[in-house]
PDB file of C-alpha atoms and ligand atoms in Angstrom:
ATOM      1  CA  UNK A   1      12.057  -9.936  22.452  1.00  0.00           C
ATOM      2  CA  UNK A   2       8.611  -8.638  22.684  1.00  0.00           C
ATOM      3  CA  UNK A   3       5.324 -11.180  21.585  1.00  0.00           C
ATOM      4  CA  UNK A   4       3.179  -8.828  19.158  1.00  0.00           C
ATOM      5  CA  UNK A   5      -0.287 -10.358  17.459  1.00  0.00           C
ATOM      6  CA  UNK A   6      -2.024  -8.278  14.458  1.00  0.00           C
ATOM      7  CA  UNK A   7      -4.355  -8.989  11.731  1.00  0.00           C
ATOM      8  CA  UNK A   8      -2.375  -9.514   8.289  1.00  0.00           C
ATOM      9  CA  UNK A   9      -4.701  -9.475   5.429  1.00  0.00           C
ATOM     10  CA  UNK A  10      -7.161 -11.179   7.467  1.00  0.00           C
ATOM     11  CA  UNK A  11      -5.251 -13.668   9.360  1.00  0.00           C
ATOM     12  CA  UNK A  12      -3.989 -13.288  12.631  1.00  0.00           C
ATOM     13  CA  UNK A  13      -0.279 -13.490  13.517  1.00  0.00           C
ATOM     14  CA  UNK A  14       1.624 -13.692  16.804  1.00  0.00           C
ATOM     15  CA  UNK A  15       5.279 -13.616  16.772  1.00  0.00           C
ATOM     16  CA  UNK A  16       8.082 -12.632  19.185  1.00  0.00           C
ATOM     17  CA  UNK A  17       9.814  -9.600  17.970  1.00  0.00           C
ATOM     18  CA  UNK A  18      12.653  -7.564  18.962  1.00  0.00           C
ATOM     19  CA  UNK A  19      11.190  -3.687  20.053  1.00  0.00           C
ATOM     20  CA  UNK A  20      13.283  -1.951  17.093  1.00  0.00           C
ATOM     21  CA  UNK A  21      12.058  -4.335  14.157  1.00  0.00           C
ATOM     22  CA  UNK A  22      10.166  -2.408  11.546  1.00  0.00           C
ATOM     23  CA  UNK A  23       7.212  -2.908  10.212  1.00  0.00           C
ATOM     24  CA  UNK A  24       8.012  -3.730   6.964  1.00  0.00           C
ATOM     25  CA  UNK A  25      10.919  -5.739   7.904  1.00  0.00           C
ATOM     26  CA  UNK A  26       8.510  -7.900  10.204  1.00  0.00           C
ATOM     27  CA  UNK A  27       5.903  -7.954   7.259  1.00  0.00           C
ATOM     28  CA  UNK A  28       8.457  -9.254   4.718  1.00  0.00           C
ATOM     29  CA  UNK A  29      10.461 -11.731   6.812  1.00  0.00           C
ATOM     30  CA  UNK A  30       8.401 -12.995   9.641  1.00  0.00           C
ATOM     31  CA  UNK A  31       4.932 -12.926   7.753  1.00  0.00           C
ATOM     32  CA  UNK A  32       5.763 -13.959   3.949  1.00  0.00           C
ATOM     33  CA  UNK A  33       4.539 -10.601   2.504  1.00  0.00           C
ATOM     34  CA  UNK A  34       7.408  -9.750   0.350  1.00  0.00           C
ATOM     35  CA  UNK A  35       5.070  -7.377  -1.936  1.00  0.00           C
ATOM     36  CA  UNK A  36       5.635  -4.887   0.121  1.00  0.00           C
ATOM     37  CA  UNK A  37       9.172  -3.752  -0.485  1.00  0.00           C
ATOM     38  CA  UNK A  38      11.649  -1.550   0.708  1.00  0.00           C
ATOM     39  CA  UNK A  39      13.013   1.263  -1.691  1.00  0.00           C
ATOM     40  CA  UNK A  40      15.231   3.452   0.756  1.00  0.00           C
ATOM     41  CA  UNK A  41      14.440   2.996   4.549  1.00  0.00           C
ATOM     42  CA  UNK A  42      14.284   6.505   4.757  1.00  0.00           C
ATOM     43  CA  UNK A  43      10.548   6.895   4.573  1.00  0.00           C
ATOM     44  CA  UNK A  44      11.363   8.942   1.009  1.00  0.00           C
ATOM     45  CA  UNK A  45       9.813   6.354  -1.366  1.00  0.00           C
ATOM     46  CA  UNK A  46       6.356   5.111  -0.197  1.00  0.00           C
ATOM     47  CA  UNK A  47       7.207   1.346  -1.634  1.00  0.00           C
ATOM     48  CA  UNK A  48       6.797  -0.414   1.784  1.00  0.00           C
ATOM     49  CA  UNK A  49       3.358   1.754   2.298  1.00  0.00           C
ATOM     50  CA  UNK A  50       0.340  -0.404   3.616  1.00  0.00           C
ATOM     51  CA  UNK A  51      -2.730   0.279   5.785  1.00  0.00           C
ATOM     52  CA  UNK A  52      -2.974   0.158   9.395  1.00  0.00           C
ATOM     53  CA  UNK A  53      -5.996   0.352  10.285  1.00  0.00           C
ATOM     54  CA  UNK A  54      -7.255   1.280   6.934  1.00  0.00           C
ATOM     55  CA  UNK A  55      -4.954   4.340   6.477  1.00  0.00           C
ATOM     56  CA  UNK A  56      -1.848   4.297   4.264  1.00  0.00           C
ATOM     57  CA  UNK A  57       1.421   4.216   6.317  1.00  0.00           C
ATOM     58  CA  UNK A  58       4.888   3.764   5.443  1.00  0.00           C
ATOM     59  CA  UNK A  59       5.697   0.408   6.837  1.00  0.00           C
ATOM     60  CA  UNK A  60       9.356   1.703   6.909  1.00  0.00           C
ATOM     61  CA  UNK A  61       8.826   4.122   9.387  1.00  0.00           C
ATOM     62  CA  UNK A  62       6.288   2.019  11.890  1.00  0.00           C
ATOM     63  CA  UNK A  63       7.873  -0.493  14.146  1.00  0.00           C
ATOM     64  CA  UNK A  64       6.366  -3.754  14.381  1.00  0.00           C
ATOM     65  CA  UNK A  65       5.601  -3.652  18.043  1.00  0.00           C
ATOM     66  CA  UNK A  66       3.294  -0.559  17.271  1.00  0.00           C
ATOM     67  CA  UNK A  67       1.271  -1.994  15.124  1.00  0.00           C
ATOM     68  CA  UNK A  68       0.490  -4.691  17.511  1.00  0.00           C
ATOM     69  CA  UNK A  69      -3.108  -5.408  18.046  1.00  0.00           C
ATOM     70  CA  UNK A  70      -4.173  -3.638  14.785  1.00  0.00           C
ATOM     71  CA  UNK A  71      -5.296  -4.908  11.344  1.00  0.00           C
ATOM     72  CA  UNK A  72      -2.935  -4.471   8.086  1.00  0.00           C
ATOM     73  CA  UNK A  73      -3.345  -4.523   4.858  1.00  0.00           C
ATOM     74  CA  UNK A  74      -0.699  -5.342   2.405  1.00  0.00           C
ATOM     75  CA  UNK A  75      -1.042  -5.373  -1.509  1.00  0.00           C
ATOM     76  CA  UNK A  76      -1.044  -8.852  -1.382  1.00  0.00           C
ATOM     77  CA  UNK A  77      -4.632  -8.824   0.618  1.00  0.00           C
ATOM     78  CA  UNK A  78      -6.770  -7.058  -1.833  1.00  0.00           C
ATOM     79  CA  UNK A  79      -7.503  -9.387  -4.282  1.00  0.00           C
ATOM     80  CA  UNK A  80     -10.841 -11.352  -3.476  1.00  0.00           C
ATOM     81  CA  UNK A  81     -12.113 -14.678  -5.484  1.00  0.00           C
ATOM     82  CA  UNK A  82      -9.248 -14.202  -7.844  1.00  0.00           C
ATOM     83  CA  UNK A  83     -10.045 -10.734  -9.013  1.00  0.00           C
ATOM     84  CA  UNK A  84      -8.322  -7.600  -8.653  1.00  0.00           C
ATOM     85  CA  UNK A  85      -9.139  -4.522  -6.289  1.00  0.00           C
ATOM     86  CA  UNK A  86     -10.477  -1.938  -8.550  1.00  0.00           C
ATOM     87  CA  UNK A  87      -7.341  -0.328  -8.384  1.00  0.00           C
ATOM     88  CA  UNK A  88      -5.041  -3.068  -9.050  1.00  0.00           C
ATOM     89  CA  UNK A  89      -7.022  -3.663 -11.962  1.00  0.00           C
ATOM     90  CA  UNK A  90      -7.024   0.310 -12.730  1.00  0.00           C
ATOM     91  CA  UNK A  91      -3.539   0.283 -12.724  1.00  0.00           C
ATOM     92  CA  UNK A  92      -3.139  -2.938 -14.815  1.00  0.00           C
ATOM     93  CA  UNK A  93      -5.704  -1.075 -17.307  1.00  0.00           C
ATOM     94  CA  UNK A  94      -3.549   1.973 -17.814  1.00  0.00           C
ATOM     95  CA  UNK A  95      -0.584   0.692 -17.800  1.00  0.00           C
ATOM     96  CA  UNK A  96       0.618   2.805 -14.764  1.00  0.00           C
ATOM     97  CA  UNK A  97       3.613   0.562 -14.097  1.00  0.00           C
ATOM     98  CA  UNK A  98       6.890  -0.353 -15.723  1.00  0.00           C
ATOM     99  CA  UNK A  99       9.451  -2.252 -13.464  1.00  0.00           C
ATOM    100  CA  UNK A 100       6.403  -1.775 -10.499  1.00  0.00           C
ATOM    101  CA  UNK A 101       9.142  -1.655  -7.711  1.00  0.00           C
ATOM    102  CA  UNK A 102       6.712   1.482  -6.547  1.00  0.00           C
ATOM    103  CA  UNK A 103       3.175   0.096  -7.682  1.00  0.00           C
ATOM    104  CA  UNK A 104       2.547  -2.048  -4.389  1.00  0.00           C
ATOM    105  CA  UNK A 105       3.077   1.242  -2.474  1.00  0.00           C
ATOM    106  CA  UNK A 106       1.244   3.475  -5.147  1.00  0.00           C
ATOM    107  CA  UNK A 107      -1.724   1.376  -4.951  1.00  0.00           C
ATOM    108  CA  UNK A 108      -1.983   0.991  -0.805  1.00  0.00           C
ATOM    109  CA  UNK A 109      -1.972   5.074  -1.193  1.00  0.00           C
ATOM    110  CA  UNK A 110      -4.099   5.339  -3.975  1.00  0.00           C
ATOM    111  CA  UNK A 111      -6.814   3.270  -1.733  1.00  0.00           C
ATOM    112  CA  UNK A 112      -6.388   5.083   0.928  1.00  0.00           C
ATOM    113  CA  UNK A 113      -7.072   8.653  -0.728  1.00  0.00           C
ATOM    114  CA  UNK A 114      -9.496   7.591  -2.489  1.00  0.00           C
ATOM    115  CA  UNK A 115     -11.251   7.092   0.587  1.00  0.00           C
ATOM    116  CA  UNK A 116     -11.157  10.079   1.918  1.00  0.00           C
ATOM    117  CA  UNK A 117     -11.761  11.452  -1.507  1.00  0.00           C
ATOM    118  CA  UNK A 118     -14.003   9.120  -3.802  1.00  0.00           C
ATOM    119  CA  UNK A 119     -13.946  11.833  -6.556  1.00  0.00           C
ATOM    120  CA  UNK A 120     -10.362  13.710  -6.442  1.00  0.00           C
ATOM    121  CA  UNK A 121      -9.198  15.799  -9.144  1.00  0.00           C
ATOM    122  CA  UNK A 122      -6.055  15.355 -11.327  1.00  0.00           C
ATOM    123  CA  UNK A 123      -4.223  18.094  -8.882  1.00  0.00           C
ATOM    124  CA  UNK A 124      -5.850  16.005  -5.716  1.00  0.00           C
ATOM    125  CA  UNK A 125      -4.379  12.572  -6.814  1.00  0.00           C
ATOM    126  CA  UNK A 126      -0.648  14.173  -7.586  1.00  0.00           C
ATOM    127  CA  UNK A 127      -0.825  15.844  -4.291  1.00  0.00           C
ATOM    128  CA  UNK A 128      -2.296  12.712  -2.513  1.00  0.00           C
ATOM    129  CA  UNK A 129       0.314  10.609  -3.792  1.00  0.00           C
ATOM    130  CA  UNK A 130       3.305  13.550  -3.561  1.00  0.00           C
ATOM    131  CA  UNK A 131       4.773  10.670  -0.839  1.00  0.00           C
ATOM    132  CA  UNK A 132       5.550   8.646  -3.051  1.00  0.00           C
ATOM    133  CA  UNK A 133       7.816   8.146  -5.523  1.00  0.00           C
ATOM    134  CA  UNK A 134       8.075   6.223  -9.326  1.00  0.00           C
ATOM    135  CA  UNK A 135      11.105   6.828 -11.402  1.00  0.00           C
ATOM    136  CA  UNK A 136       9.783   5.161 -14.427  1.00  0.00           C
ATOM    137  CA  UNK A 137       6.363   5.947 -15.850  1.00  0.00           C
ATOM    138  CA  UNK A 138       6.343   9.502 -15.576  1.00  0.00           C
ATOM    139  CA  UNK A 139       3.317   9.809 -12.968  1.00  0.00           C
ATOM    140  CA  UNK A 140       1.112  10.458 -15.830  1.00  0.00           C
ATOM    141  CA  UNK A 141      -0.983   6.584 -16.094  1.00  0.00           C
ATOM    142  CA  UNK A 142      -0.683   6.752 -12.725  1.00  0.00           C
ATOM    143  CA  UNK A 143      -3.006   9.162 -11.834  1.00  0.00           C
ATOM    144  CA  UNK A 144      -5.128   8.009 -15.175  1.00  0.00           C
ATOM    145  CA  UNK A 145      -5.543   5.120 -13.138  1.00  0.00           C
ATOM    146  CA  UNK A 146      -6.521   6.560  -9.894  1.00  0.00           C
ATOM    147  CA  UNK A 147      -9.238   8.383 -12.309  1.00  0.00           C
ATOM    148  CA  UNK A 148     -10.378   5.214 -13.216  1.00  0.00           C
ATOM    149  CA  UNK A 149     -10.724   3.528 -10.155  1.00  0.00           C
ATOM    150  CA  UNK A 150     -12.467   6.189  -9.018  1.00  0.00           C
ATOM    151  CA  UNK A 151     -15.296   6.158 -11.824  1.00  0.00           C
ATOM    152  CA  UNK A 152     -15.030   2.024 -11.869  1.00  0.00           C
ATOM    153  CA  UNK A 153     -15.359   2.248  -7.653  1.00  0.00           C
ATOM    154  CA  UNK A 154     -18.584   5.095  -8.730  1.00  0.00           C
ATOM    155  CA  UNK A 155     -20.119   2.990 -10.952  1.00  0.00           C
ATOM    156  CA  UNK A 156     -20.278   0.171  -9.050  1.00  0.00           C
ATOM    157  CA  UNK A 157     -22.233   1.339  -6.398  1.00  0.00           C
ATOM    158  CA  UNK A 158     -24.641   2.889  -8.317  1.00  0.00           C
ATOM    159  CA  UNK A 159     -25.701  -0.066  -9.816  1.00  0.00           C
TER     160      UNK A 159
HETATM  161  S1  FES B 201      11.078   2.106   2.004  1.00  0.00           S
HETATM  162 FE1  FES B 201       9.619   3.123   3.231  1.00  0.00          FE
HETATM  163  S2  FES B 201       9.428   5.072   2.342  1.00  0.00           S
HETATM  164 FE2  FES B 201      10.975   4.084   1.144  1.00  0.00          FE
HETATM  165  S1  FES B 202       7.179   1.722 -12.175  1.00  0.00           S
HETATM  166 FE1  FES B 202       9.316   1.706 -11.744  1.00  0.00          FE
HETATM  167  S2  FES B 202       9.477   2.969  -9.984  1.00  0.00           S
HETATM  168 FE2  FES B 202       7.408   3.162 -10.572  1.00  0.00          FE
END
């Protein structure tokens, strides 16, 4: 067993681990944070994605012990005073979920490219999110609601 200590959505953890455990294994069963989810374990899907350090990651395909020391974000640490991240509330908006087994994952990516890209087009936001995968809603509200965040995140700062 190896002791490992990281920032969770703001709190700090320190568990013993053993060196294979994943990520989002250690996330889900050691730390509580079951909305991050596995959808195949064969870093195909993007549901178990979070940010290390800020930038989207497949939790599936990290191992716990690497991301010791660093800071993680799950879906479940973006909320703030009760209200939604703009993109959590983007997505609620357009109705870019139907079961949401892939919207915890869809939203840690969408955060993360938008980012990098405050202002991406349509083709930008299907190829930023090309890792991962929804088989219900078509894509389609999803990257309506990456559009949205994106003139919601715009239009807060400029006022
Ligand atoms: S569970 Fe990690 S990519 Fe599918
Ligand atoms: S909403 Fe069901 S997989 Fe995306």
């Amino acid at each position: 067993m190896t002791r490992i200590s990281m920032t969770v959505d703001g709190s700090t953890y320190s568990d013993e681990v053993e060196p294979r455990t994943l990520l989002v294994h250690y996330l889900r069963q050691q730390v509580g944070r079951t909305g991050t989810v596995v959808g195949c374990d064969t870093s195909n899907c993007g549901a178990c994605t979070v940010l290390l350090d800020g930038r989207s990651v497949k939790s599936c395909t990290v191992l716990a012990v690497q991301a010791d020391g660093h800071e993680v974000t799950t879906v479940e640490g973006l909320a703030t005073d009760g209200r939604l991240h703009p993109v959590q509330q983007a997505f609620h908006e357009c109705h870019a979920l139907q079961c949401g087994y892939c919207t915890p994952g869809m939203i840690m990516a969408s955060i993360d490219l938008l980012g990098s890209n405050p202002h991406p087009s349509e083709q930008e936001i299907r190829e930023g999110l090309e890792g991962n995968l929804c088989r219900c809603t078509g894509y389609n509200n999803i990257v309506k609601a990456v559009q949205t965040a994106a003139a919601a995140t715009s239009e807060a700062a400029a006022s």
